[in-house]
Amino acid sequence: MDADKDNANPTIINPSDLPSRRRSAPTTKRKGIFDELAPAYPSLADPFSSAEASSASSEFDGEERREEIDEQEVYDLISTISDPEHPLSLGSLGVAKLDDISVQRPTSPRSRISTVTVLLTPTTSACSLTTVIGLGVKVRLLQALPPRFRVDVRIKEGTSQTADEVNKQLGDKERVAAAMENRNLINVVNTMLATCE
Amino acid sequence: MLRQDCSNLLSAEFPAAIHNYRRPQKIDKKFVGESVLATGSFDASAGIWRRWEEGGGKGKPAAEIDFTGGLAGGDAEAEEEEDEEWRFAVILDGHDSEIKSLAFSPTSPLLGTCSRDKSVWIWEELEDDNFETVAVLQDHEGDVKCVAWHPGEELLASASYDDNVRLWREDVDDWACCALLTGHKGTVWWVEFEGADRIGMLGTSDEVSEEQKAVLELREKAGPRLLSCSDDHTIRVWRRIPKERREMPTGQGSLPSIWKNNNFEEQWIEEARLPQVHERPVYALNWSKKTGRVASTGSDGKIVVYEERWKSGATDKKEPNGDVTMEDGTPTTVAVTEPIPTSAKDGSGTLTEWVAVAEVENAHDVFEVNHVCWATRADKGKRFDDEEVLISTGDDGEVKVWTFDT
């Protein structure tokens, strides 16, 4: 059975072992200092543009000012994406890992552009669906994050034979745009993203 | 410094003239009494559009026509002057996937197009609206992102997803690749030649030393240089190594019909790198034909302007951007004798340096900026003859105009 799959027997992580924000801080997030500057973009899938952002306090009280989007939130956005091959999430398959997500703040005080870097670990080194998985993650983040985030989705070094090629494709916005004109790919990606809330 | 100009949009590259669907990727124009516009589309076709100009044929360059009414914004004042409408003339089919860039030759009735299908096509306009495919060039191993013509020769440059730049010329009867420029460590997004009128000239060239004169002469002999920018965040200047004896300096016409014309291949070297200001892929650049200044932009949302200057001897003045390293005390014995080592990096080995003279961050809010170009300023706010403004387009869907002050 499942002979046509690249990896018929993937390791599955127990849901309770998946990283989550335990006894996490109150749900009212402080507004990031850059939010004042960034315009609000209505996005269908943008969970951050909703109501909670009304407590405008631009003073940062001694604490290190922080961005309101951190690695855990990026993880939450992508870990629920379904694998195109298995009825499992990228989080439970260990394709997306919290440790392999980083959020870089603007490099200069004047810049307002942050970068999210996600390294993916394919279930097998020969997984032919690596590109599609990467595309799904990229599309998910492009849709969910505000436009001031640049999204770099890459395959973790040493985990795939085609990593360089896939990285290059995912880094090329024209390639990504062209891929999202392909009906087959759109269908696959939509199915993958259907499990995200 | 750069300042955003609030005045009307003038003479940018042509705004989106759409056929079938999708905005064109790149638009080009030329003036032949009537204006001709070529558009490359996401649907893999190129379109040719025509429009009669008032006083057409009098040599009024297309770049000075005021597009503030109607065309610039799309449909705002579409009803005014129907004669000024662009007329769809012909569609050029052939590419397999979306056209990334196209350009009319300034010296001949040729049009170059390139596409994600990895090919470069050259079309010749035989008579009005009759375009023939002259060549399909398939040496690139990845999407071809940009094409640009040499200002004085039938020489086409192309930039690709395969990290390389290729130069193409006609060899006896066939078009072929005459030079391969390697070095970039990522997709080359844009290429562009220097203007023909001021080859190698510098913004500030009052009196020149003998050494400097030799550099200028060398450059004159080599012809217009080429600029490329890449996903690897760098912008590089390439220069041809002039051939010792070249009977046909223009490289066109029928050379003796030997099987393989060894006069055909050209050698180009990386002459310099511009200061690395960009922190993310550099999508576009434009080399001013008037001032020689270069503007660049890209994914980091910055617009940067650079100028080439003579290195001022041994003075280690402010290095505006870390990458410009100057070798103190050695104004170098260089450049007079070819060849400058191919390994020459960061402009060492020449008497000039590139300096970033202006920078704007967040030029299009938080969005990526896709395109920047110089244009002659023609509105009432013009401050001096030949003043140029910068025009930029971004992922926010806006077109912005910037003035430049030294």
Coordinates of C-alpha atoms in Angstrom, one line a residue:
Chain A
M1 CA 0.0 0.0 0.0
D2 CA 1.0 3.5 -0.5
A3 CA 3.7 2.3 -2.8
D4 CA 3.4 5.4 -4.9
K5 CA 4.3 7.8 -2.1
D6 CA 7.8 9.0 -1.6
N7 CA 7.6 8.3 2.1
A8 CA 4.9 5.8 3.0
N9 CA 5.9 5.7 6.6
P10 CA 6.6 9.1 8.0
T11 CA 7.5 9.7 11.6
I12 CA 4.6 11.4 13.3
I13 CA 5.0 13.7 16.2
N14 CA 2.5 13.4 19.1
P15 CA 0.3 16.5 19.0
S16 CA 1.0 17.2 22.7
D17 CA 4.7 17.4 21.9
L18 CA 4.2 20.1 19.3
P19 CA 5.3 23.5 20.3
S20 CA 2.6 25.9 21.4
R21 CA 2.4 29.0 23.5
R22 CA 1.7 27.6 26.9
R23 CA 0.0 29.7 29.5
S24 CA 0.8 32.4 27.1
A25 CA 0.5 36.0 27.8
P26 CA -2.9 37.8 27.7
T27 CA -4.4 37.8 24.3
T28 CA -4.3 41.5 24.0
K29 CA -1.1 42.0 22.2
R30 CA 0.8 45.2 22.5
K31 CA 1.1 47.0 19.3
G32 CA 4.4 46.9 17.6
I33 CA 6.0 50.2 17.1
F34 CA 6.1 49.8 13.4
D35 CA 2.3 49.2 13.2
E36 CA 1.8 52.9 13.6
L37 CA 3.6 53.4 10.4
A38 CA 2.4 50.5 8.4
P39 CA -0.9 50.9 6.8
A40 CA -3.6 48.4 7.5
Y41 CA -4.1 46.1 4.6
P42 CA -7.3 44.3 4.4
S43 CA -6.4 40.7 3.7
L44 CA -8.9 37.9 3.8
A45 CA -6.5 35.6 5.6
D46 CA -4.9 38.1 7.8
P47 CA -5.4 37.1 11.4
F48 CA -3.4 40.1 12.7
S49 CA -5.4 42.9 11.2
S50 CA -8.4 42.2 13.4
A51 CA -9.9 43.9 16.3
E52 CA -7.2 43.5 19.0
A53 CA -5.0 46.2 17.6
S54 CA -6.8 49.2 19.2
S55 CA -4.8 49.8 22.3
A56 CA -2.5 52.3 20.8
S57 CA 0.5 52.7 23.1
S58 CA 3.5 53.9 21.3
E59 CA 5.6 54.3 24.4
F60 CA 7.8 51.3 25.1
D61 CA 8.3 51.1 28.9
G62 CA 11.9 50.2 29.4
E63 CA 11.2 46.8 28.1
E64 CA 12.8 45.8 24.9
R65 CA 10.4 46.8 22.2
R66 CA 9.1 43.8 20.4
E67 CA 7.5 42.9 17.2
E68 CA 4.0 41.6 17.6
I69 CA 4.7 38.7 15.4
D70 CA 7.2 36.1 16.7
E71 CA 8.4 32.7 15.7
Q72 CA 5.6 30.9 17.5
E73 CA 3.0 32.8 15.6
V74 CA 4.6 32.0 12.3
Y75 CA 4.8 28.4 13.4
D76 CA 1.1 28.4 14.2
L77 CA 0.3 29.8 10.8
I78 CA 2.2 27.1 8.9
S79 CA 2.2 24.0 11.2
T80 CA -1.5 23.4 10.4
I81 CA -0.9 23.2 6.7
S82 CA -1.7 19.7 5.5
D83 CA 1.0 17.6 3.8
P84 CA -0.1 17.0 0.1
E85 CA 0.8 13.3 0.5
H86 CA -0.5 12.4 4.0
P87 CA -3.5 13.5 5.8
L88 CA -1.3 15.0 8.4
S89 CA -0.1 18.5 9.3
L90 CA 3.4 19.9 8.5
G91 CA 3.8 20.4 12.2
S92 CA 3.1 16.8 13.1
L93 CA 5.3 15.5 10.3
G94 CA 8.2 17.7 11.5
V95 CA 8.4 19.4 8.2
A96 CA 7.9 22.7 9.9
K97 CA 9.8 23.2 13.2
L98 CA 9.7 26.0 15.6
D99 CA 13.5 26.1 15.9
D100 CA 13.8 26.5 12.1
I101 CA 11.8 29.7 12.0
S102 CA 13.3 33.1 12.6
V103 CA 12.0 36.6 12.5
Q104 CA 14.5 39.3 11.7
R105 CA 13.7 42.8 12.7
P106 CA 14.4 45.8 10.4
T107 CA 18.1 46.2 9.9
S108 CA 18.1 49.9 10.4
P109 CA 16.0 52.3 12.5
R110 CA 14.5 53.8 9.3
S111 CA 13.7 50.5 7.6
R112 CA 10.3 49.0 8.3
I113 CA 10.9 45.7 6.6
S114 CA 11.1 42.5 8.7
T115 CA 12.1 39.2 7.3
V116 CA 10.7 35.8 8.2
T117 CA 12.9 32.9 7.4
V118 CA 11.4 29.4 7.4
L119 CA 13.6 26.3 6.9
L120 CA 11.6 23.2 6.0
T121 CA 12.7 19.6 6.6
P122 CA 11.2 17.3 3.9
T123 CA 10.1 13.9 5.2
T124 CA 12.5 12.2 2.8
S125 CA 15.5 13.5 1.0
A126 CA 13.9 12.6 -2.3
C127 CA 10.5 14.0 -1.7
S128 CA 9.2 15.1 -5.0
L129 CA 6.6 17.3 -3.4
T130 CA 9.2 19.5 -1.7
T131 CA 8.6 22.3 -4.0
V132 CA 4.8 22.1 -3.6
I133 CA 5.2 22.1 0.2
G134 CA 7.5 25.1 0.1
L135 CA 5.0 26.9 -2.2
G136 CA 2.2 26.2 0.2
V137 CA 4.1 27.6 3.1
K138 CA 5.2 30.6 1.1
V139 CA 1.7 31.3 -0.1
R140 CA 0.3 30.9 3.4
L141 CA 2.7 33.4 4.9
L142 CA 2.3 35.9 2.1
Q143 CA -1.4 35.8 2.6
A144 CA -1.3 35.9 6.4
L145 CA 1.5 38.3 7.2
P146 CA 1.3 42.0 6.7
P147 CA 3.2 43.2 3.6
R148 CA 6.1 44.6 5.6
F149 CA 7.3 41.1 6.0
R150 CA 9.6 39.5 3.4
V151 CA 9.1 35.8 3.5
D152 CA 12.0 33.5 2.7
V153 CA 11.1 29.9 2.6
R154 CA 14.0 27.5 2.1
I155 CA 14.7 23.8 2.4
K156 CA 17.0 23.0 5.3
E157 CA 20.5 22.3 4.2
G158 CA 21.4 18.7 3.8
T159 CA 17.8 17.5 3.9
S160 CA 17.0 17.4 0.2
Q161 CA 18.8 16.6 -3.0
T162 CA 17.0 19.4 -4.8
A163 CA 17.3 22.0 -2.1
D164 CA 19.2 24.6 -4.2
E165 CA 16.8 24.4 -7.0
V166 CA 13.8 24.6 -4.8
N167 CA 15.2 27.4 -2.8
K168 CA 15.8 29.4 -5.9
Q169 CA 12.3 28.9 -7.2
L170 CA 10.7 29.8 -3.9
G171 CA 12.9 32.9 -3.8
D172 CA 11.8 34.2 -7.2
K173 CA 8.6 36.2 -6.9
E174 CA 7.9 35.9 -10.6
R175 CA 8.2 32.1 -10.4
V176 CA 5.9 32.0 -7.4
A177 CA 3.4 34.2 -9.2
A178 CA 3.5 32.0 -12.3
A179 CA 3.1 28.9 -10.2
M180 CA -0.1 30.3 -8.7
E181 CA -1.5 30.7 -12.2
N182 CA -1.2 26.9 -12.7
R183 CA -4.6 25.4 -12.0
N184 CA -3.2 22.1 -10.7
L185 CA -0.9 23.8 -8.3
I186 CA -3.6 26.1 -7.1
N187 CA -5.8 23.1 -6.3
V188 CA -3.0 21.3 -4.4
V189 CA -2.1 24.4 -2.5
N190 CA -5.7 25.1 -1.6
T191 CA -6.2 21.6 -0.3
M192 CA -3.1 22.0 1.8
L193 CA -4.2 25.3 3.2
A194 CA -7.8 24.1 3.8
T195 CA -6.9 22.8 7.2
C196 CA -5.6 26.3 8.4
E197 CA -8.2 28.2 10.2
Chain B
M1 CA 19.3 63.4 -2.0
L2 CA 16.1 62.1 -3.5
R3 CA 12.8 63.7 -2.9
Q4 CA 9.5 62.6 -4.0
D5 CA 8.0 65.0 -6.5
C6 CA 4.3 65.7 -6.3
S7 CA 3.9 67.0 -9.8
N8 CA 2.3 65.1 -12.6
L9 CA 3.8 62.0 -14.1
L10 CA 5.5 62.8 -17.3
S11 CA 7.2 60.6 -19.8
A12 CA 7.7 57.4 -17.8
E13 CA 7.9 54.2 -19.6
F14 CA 4.5 53.6 -20.9
P15 CA 1.9 52.6 -18.5
A16 CA 0.0 49.4 -18.6
A17 CA -1.5 48.9 -22.0
I18 CA -3.2 45.6 -21.5
H19 CA -4.2 43.1 -24.0
N20 CA -6.0 39.9 -23.3
Y21 CA -5.2 39.9 -19.6
R22 CA -2.6 40.8 -17.1
R23 CA -0.4 43.8 -16.9
P24 CA 2.5 43.7 -19.3
Q25 CA 5.8 42.9 -17.8
K26 CA 7.9 45.4 -19.6
I27 CA 7.2 48.0 -22.1
D28 CA 9.3 49.7 -24.7
K29 CA 8.9 52.4 -27.2
K30 CA 10.5 54.1 -30.1
F31 CA 9.7 57.0 -32.3
V32 CA 9.2 56.8 -36.1
G33 CA 6.9 59.7 -36.9
E34 CA 4.2 57.7 -35.3
S35 CA 5.0 56.2 -31.9
V36 CA 5.3 52.5 -31.5
L37 CA 4.9 50.7 -28.3
A38 CA 5.6 47.1 -27.6
T39 CA 4.1 45.3 -24.7
G40 CA 5.1 41.9 -23.3
S41 CA 2.3 39.9 -21.6
F42 CA 1.8 37.3 -19.0
D43 CA 0.0 35.3 -21.7
A44 CA 3.2 34.7 -23.7
S45 CA 2.4 37.1 -26.5
A46 CA 3.9 40.5 -27.4
G47 CA 1.7 43.3 -28.7
I48 CA 2.6 46.2 -31.0
W49 CA 0.7 49.4 -30.6
R50 CA 0.8 52.6 -32.7
R51 CA -0.2 56.1 -32.2
W52 CA 0.1 59.2 -34.4
E53 CA 1.8 62.0 -32.6
E54 CA 1.0 65.6 -33.2
G55 CA 3.7 67.0 -35.4
G56 CA 4.8 63.5 -36.0
G57 CA 7.8 63.1 -38.2
K58 CA 9.4 66.3 -37.0
G59 CA 11.6 64.3 -34.8
K60 CA 10.0 65.2 -31.5
P61 CA 11.3 62.4 -29.4
A62 CA 8.6 60.3 -27.8
A63 CA 10.2 60.8 -24.4
E64 CA 9.0 64.4 -24.3
I65 CA 5.4 63.8 -24.9
D66 CA 3.2 64.7 -22.0
F67 CA 1.2 61.8 -20.9
T68 CA -0.5 63.5 -18.0
G69 CA -3.9 63.3 -19.6
G70 CA -5.6 60.0 -20.1
L71 CA -2.9 57.6 -20.7
A72 CA -0.9 57.9 -17.5
G73 CA -3.6 56.8 -15.2
G74 CA -5.5 54.5 -17.5
D75 CA -9.0 55.6 -18.2
A76 CA -9.4 58.9 -16.3
E77 CA -9.9 61.1 -19.2
A78 CA -10.2 58.6 -21.9
E79 CA -12.7 60.5 -23.9
E80 CA -10.4 63.3 -24.7
E81 CA -8.8 63.2 -28.1
E82 CA -9.6 59.8 -29.6
D83 CA -6.9 60.3 -32.2
E84 CA -4.4 60.0 -29.4
E85 CA -5.5 56.6 -28.6
W86 CA -3.1 53.8 -28.9
R87 CA -4.1 51.6 -31.7
F88 CA -3.5 47.9 -31.4
A89 CA -1.5 46.8 -34.5
V90 CA -0.3 43.3 -34.3
I91 CA 0.3 40.4 -31.9
L92 CA 3.5 38.4 -31.8
D93 CA 3.1 34.8 -30.8
G94 CA 5.8 32.4 -30.3
H95 CA 7.0 32.3 -26.7
D96 CA 5.8 29.4 -24.5
S97 CA 5.4 31.3 -21.3
E98 CA 5.1 34.8 -20.1
I99 CA 7.3 37.5 -21.6
K100 CA 9.5 39.1 -19.1
S101 CA 11.1 42.0 -21.0
L102 CA 11.4 43.3 -24.6
A103 CA 13.3 46.1 -26.3
F104 CA 13.5 47.8 -29.7
S105 CA 16.9 48.1 -31.2
P106 CA 18.0 51.7 -31.5
T107 CA 20.0 51.0 -34.6
S108 CA 17.8 48.7 -36.7
P109 CA 14.2 47.5 -37.1
L110 CA 14.7 44.7 -34.6
L111 CA 12.8 43.8 -31.5
G112 CA 14.2 41.5 -28.8
T113 CA 11.9 39.6 -26.5
C114 CA 12.6 37.1 -23.7
S115 CA 10.5 34.8 -21.6
R116 CA 10.3 32.4 -18.7
D117 CA 10.6 29.7 -21.5
K118 CA 14.4 30.3 -21.3
S119 CA 14.5 31.7 -24.8
V120 CA 15.4 35.1 -26.4
W121 CA 13.6 35.9 -29.7
I122 CA 14.7 38.5 -32.2
W123 CA 12.0 39.9 -34.5
E124 CA 12.6 42.0 -37.6
E125 CA 9.9 44.4 -38.8
L126 CA 9.9 44.0 -42.5
E127 CA 7.2 46.5 -43.2
D128 CA 4.5 47.9 -41.1
D129 CA 3.0 45.3 -38.9
N130 CA 4.8 42.5 -40.5
F131 CA 7.3 41.0 -38.1
E132 CA 9.5 38.1 -38.9
T133 CA 11.3 35.9 -36.4
V134 CA 14.9 36.3 -37.1
A135 CA 16.3 34.1 -34.3
V136 CA 15.3 32.0 -31.4
L137 CA 18.2 31.8 -29.0
Q138 CA 18.1 29.1 -26.4
D139 CA 21.4 29.0 -24.7
H140 CA 20.1 30.2 -21.3
E141 CA 19.4 27.5 -18.8
G142 CA 16.7 29.4 -17.0
D143 CA 14.1 32.1 -17.3
V144 CA 15.4 35.1 -19.2
K145 CA 14.5 38.1 -17.1
C146 CA 15.6 41.1 -19.2
V147 CA 17.0 42.1 -22.6
A148 CA 18.7 45.3 -23.6
W149 CA 20.3 46.5 -26.8
H150 CA 23.7 48.1 -27.2
P151 CA 23.1 51.8 -28.1
G152 CA 25.2 51.7 -31.3
E153 CA 25.6 48.1 -32.4
E154 CA 23.4 45.2 -33.2
L155 CA 24.3 43.6 -29.9
L156 CA 21.7 42.3 -27.5
A157 CA 22.3 41.5 -23.8
S158 CA 20.1 39.1 -21.8
A159 CA 20.0 38.4 -18.1
S160 CA 18.8 35.1 -16.7
Y161 CA 17.6 33.0 -13.8
D162 CA 20.7 30.8 -14.6
D163 CA 22.8 33.6 -13.0
N164 CA 24.5 34.6 -16.3
V165 CA 24.4 37.4 -18.8
R166 CA 24.8 36.6 -22.4
L167 CA 25.5 38.8 -25.4
W168 CA 24.2 38.0 -28.8
R169 CA 25.2 39.1 -32.3
E170 CA 24.7 38.1 -35.9
D171 CA 27.5 35.9 -37.1
V172 CA 27.5 35.6 -40.8
D173 CA 23.8 34.7 -41.2
D174 CA 22.9 33.4 -37.8
W175 CA 22.4 35.1 -34.5
A176 CA 24.5 33.5 -31.7
C177 CA 25.9 34.1 -28.3
C178 CA 29.2 36.0 -28.6
A179 CA 30.0 36.4 -24.9
L180 CA 29.0 34.8 -21.6
L181 CA 29.3 36.9 -18.5
T182 CA 29.6 34.8 -15.4
G183 CA 30.1 35.8 -11.8
H184 CA 26.7 36.6 -10.3
K185 CA 25.7 34.3 -7.5
G186 CA 22.0 34.5 -8.2
T187 CA 19.4 35.4 -10.8
V188 CA 20.4 38.4 -12.9
W189 CA 17.3 40.6 -12.9
W190 CA 18.4 43.4 -15.1
V191 CA 20.9 44.4 -17.7
E192 CA 21.6 47.7 -19.3
F193 CA 24.1 49.4 -21.5
E194 CA 25.8 52.7 -20.9
G195 CA 24.7 55.6 -23.2
A196 CA 26.6 55.9 -26.4
D197 CA 27.2 59.6 -26.0
R198 CA 29.3 59.6 -22.8
I199 CA 31.1 56.3 -22.7
G200 CA 33.0 56.0 -19.5
M201 CA 32.7 59.7 -18.8
L202 CA 32.5 60.8 -15.2
G203 CA 30.2 63.2 -13.5
T204 CA 33.0 65.4 -12.5
S205 CA 35.8 65.5 -15.0
D206 CA 37.3 68.9 -15.1
E207 CA 40.9 68.4 -15.9
V208 CA 42.3 65.0 -16.5
S209 CA 45.7 63.6 -15.9
E210 CA 47.6 61.6 -18.5
E211 CA 46.7 58.4 -16.6
Q212 CA 43.0 59.3 -16.5
K213 CA 43.1 60.3 -20.1
A214 CA 44.4 56.8 -21.0
V215 CA 41.5 55.3 -19.1
L216 CA 39.0 57.4 -21.0
E217 CA 40.6 56.4 -24.3
L218 CA 40.5 52.8 -23.4
R219 CA 36.9 53.1 -22.5
E220 CA 36.2 54.9 -25.8
K221 CA 37.8 52.0 -27.6
A222 CA 35.9 49.4 -25.6
G223 CA 32.6 51.1 -26.2
P224 CA 29.6 51.4 -23.9
R225 CA 29.8 49.3 -20.7
L226 CA 27.1 47.0 -19.3
L227 CA 25.5 47.0 -15.9
S228 CA 23.8 44.0 -14.3
C229 CA 22.0 43.6 -11.0
S230 CA 21.2 40.4 -9.3
D231 CA 19.5 38.4 -6.6
D232 CA 22.9 38.2 -5.0
H233 CA 22.4 41.9 -4.0
T234 CA 25.3 43.1 -6.2
I235 CA 25.5 45.5 -9.1
R236 CA 28.4 44.9 -11.5
V237 CA 29.9 46.9 -14.3
W238 CA 31.2 44.9 -17.3
R239 CA 33.5 46.2 -20.0
R240 CA 34.6 44.8 -23.4
I241 CA 38.2 44.1 -24.0
P242 CA 38.8 45.8 -27.3
K243 CA 40.1 43.6 -30.1
E244 CA 43.5 44.4 -31.5
R245 CA 42.4 44.7 -35.1
R246 CA 38.8 44.8 -35.8
E247 CA 37.9 45.5 -39.4
M248 CA 34.3 46.0 -38.7
P249 CA 34.0 47.9 -35.5
T250 CA 30.3 47.9 -35.6
G251 CA 30.2 44.1 -35.8
Q252 CA 27.5 44.1 -38.4
G253 CA 27.3 43.4 -42.1
S254 CA 28.7 40.4 -43.7
L255 CA 32.1 39.4 -42.4
P256 CA 34.2 37.0 -44.5
S257 CA 32.3 33.7 -44.6
I258 CA 34.7 31.5 -42.8
W259 CA 33.1 28.6 -41.1
K260 CA 33.7 29.8 -37.6
N261 CA 34.5 33.5 -37.4
N262 CA 37.0 33.9 -34.7
N263 CA 36.4 37.6 -34.8
F264 CA 33.0 36.8 -33.5
E265 CA 33.5 36.1 -29.9
E266 CA 34.0 39.0 -27.5
Q267 CA 35.6 39.1 -24.2
W268 CA 34.0 41.1 -21.4
I269 CA 35.3 41.5 -17.9
E270 CA 33.9 42.6 -14.7
E271 CA 35.3 46.1 -14.3
A272 CA 33.8 47.2 -11.0
R273 CA 31.1 46.6 -8.5
L274 CA 28.9 49.3 -7.2
P275 CA 28.8 49.9 -3.4
Q276 CA 26.6 47.2 -2.0
V277 CA 23.7 49.2 -0.4
H278 CA 20.9 46.8 -1.1
E279 CA 20.2 44.1 1.4
R280 CA 17.9 42.1 -0.7
P281 CA 17.7 41.2 -4.4
V282 CA 18.2 44.1 -6.8
Y283 CA 15.4 44.1 -9.3
A284 CA 16.2 47.0 -11.6
L285 CA 18.6 49.7 -12.4
N286 CA 18.8 52.5 -14.9
W287 CA 21.9 54.2 -16.3
S288 CA 21.2 57.8 -17.1
K289 CA 22.2 58.6 -20.7
K290 CA 22.6 62.3 -19.7
T291 CA 24.5 62.3 -16.4
G292 CA 25.9 58.8 -16.2
R293 CA 24.3 58.3 -12.8
V294 CA 22.9 55.0 -12.0
A295 CA 19.8 54.3 -10.0
S296 CA 18.9 51.0 -8.6
T297 CA 16.0 49.4 -6.6
G298 CA 14.8 46.1 -5.4
S299 CA 13.2 43.9 -2.8
D300 CA 14.4 46.0 0.2
G301 CA 12.3 48.9 -1.0
K302 CA 15.3 51.2 -1.4
I303 CA 16.1 53.5 -4.3
V304 CA 19.8 54.2 -4.5
V305 CA 21.7 56.6 -6.8
Y306 CA 25.4 56.1 -7.6
E307 CA 28.0 58.2 -9.3
E308 CA 31.3 57.3 -10.8
R309 CA 34.2 59.5 -9.7
W310 CA 38.0 59.7 -10.1
K311 CA 39.6 58.3 -7.1
S312 CA 41.1 61.2 -5.3
G313 CA 44.7 60.0 -5.0
A314 CA 45.7 58.9 -1.5
T315 CA 43.1 60.7 0.5
D316 CA 41.0 58.3 2.4
K317 CA 37.9 60.3 2.5
K318 CA 34.6 59.2 3.9
E319 CA 33.7 55.9 2.6
P320 CA 30.0 56.2 2.1
N321 CA 29.4 52.6 2.0
G322 CA 31.8 50.1 3.4
D323 CA 32.6 48.2 0.3
V324 CA 34.6 50.9 -1.5
T325 CA 38.1 50.1 -0.4
M326 CA 40.7 52.5 -1.5
E327 CA 44.4 51.6 -1.5
D328 CA 46.1 54.5 0.1
G329 CA 49.2 55.8 -1.5
T330 CA 49.0 53.7 -4.6
P331 CA 47.1 55.5 -7.2
T332 CA 48.0 52.5 -9.2
T333 CA 49.9 52.1 -12.4
V334 CA 46.9 50.6 -13.9
A335 CA 44.5 50.5 -16.7
V336 CA 46.7 51.8 -19.4
T337 CA 47.8 48.4 -20.4
E338 CA 45.2 45.8 -20.9
P339 CA 44.0 43.6 -19.5
I340 CA 42.8 44.5 -16.1
P341 CA 42.8 41.3 -14.2
T342 CA 39.5 39.5 -14.5
S343 CA 39.6 39.0 -10.8
A344 CA 39.5 42.7 -10.2
K345 CA 36.9 43.3 -7.6
D346 CA 35.2 46.4 -6.2
G347 CA 36.7 48.6 -8.8
S348 CA 40.3 48.1 -7.7
G349 CA 42.5 48.3 -10.7
T350 CA 40.9 51.3 -12.2
L351 CA 41.3 55.0 -11.4
T352 CA 37.6 55.4 -10.6
E353 CA 35.3 54.5 -7.9
W354 CA 31.5 54.3 -7.6
V355 CA 29.9 56.2 -4.8
A356 CA 26.4 56.0 -3.5
V357 CA 25.2 59.6 -3.5
A358 CA 21.5 59.3 -2.6
E359 CA 19.3 56.7 -0.9
V360 CA 15.6 56.5 -0.1
E361 CA 14.3 53.8 2.1
N362 CA 10.7 52.6 2.0
A363 CA 10.3 54.3 -1.3
H364 CA 7.0 52.5 -1.9
D365 CA 5.9 52.2 1.7
V366 CA 6.8 48.7 2.9
F367 CA 6.5 47.1 -0.5
E368 CA 9.1 45.9 -3.0
V369 CA 10.1 48.2 -5.7
N370 CA 10.2 46.7 -9.2
H371 CA 11.5 49.3 -11.5
V372 CA 13.2 52.6 -11.6
C373 CA 14.2 54.8 -14.5
W374 CA 15.4 58.3 -15.3
A375 CA 13.3 60.5 -17.4
T376 CA 13.7 64.0 -18.7
R377 CA 11.7 66.4 -16.6
A378 CA 9.2 68.4 -18.6
D379 CA 6.7 69.9 -16.2
K380 CA 6.6 73.4 -14.9
G381 CA 8.7 72.6 -11.9
K382 CA 11.7 71.9 -14.0
R383 CA 14.7 73.6 -12.5
F384 CA 17.2 73.5 -15.3
D385 CA 17.6 72.2 -18.8
D386 CA 17.9 68.5 -19.1
E387 CA 16.9 68.0 -15.5
E388 CA 16.1 64.4 -14.9
V389 CA 13.6 62.8 -12.5
L390 CA 13.4 59.3 -11.3
I391 CA 10.3 57.2 -11.8
S392 CA 9.7 54.1 -9.8
T393 CA 7.0 51.5 -9.6
G394 CA 6.2 49.2 -6.7
D395 CA 4.2 46.3 -5.5
D396 CA 1.8 48.9 -3.9
G397 CA 0.7 49.5 -7.5
E398 CA 1.9 53.1 -7.5
V399 CA 4.1 55.1 -9.8
K400 CA 6.2 57.7 -8.0
V401 CA 8.3 60.5 -9.3
W402 CA 11.5 61.6 -7.5
T403 CA 13.7 64.6 -8.0
F404 CA 17.4 64.4 -7.4
D405 CA 19.6 67.0 -5.7
T406 CA 23.3 66.6 -5.5

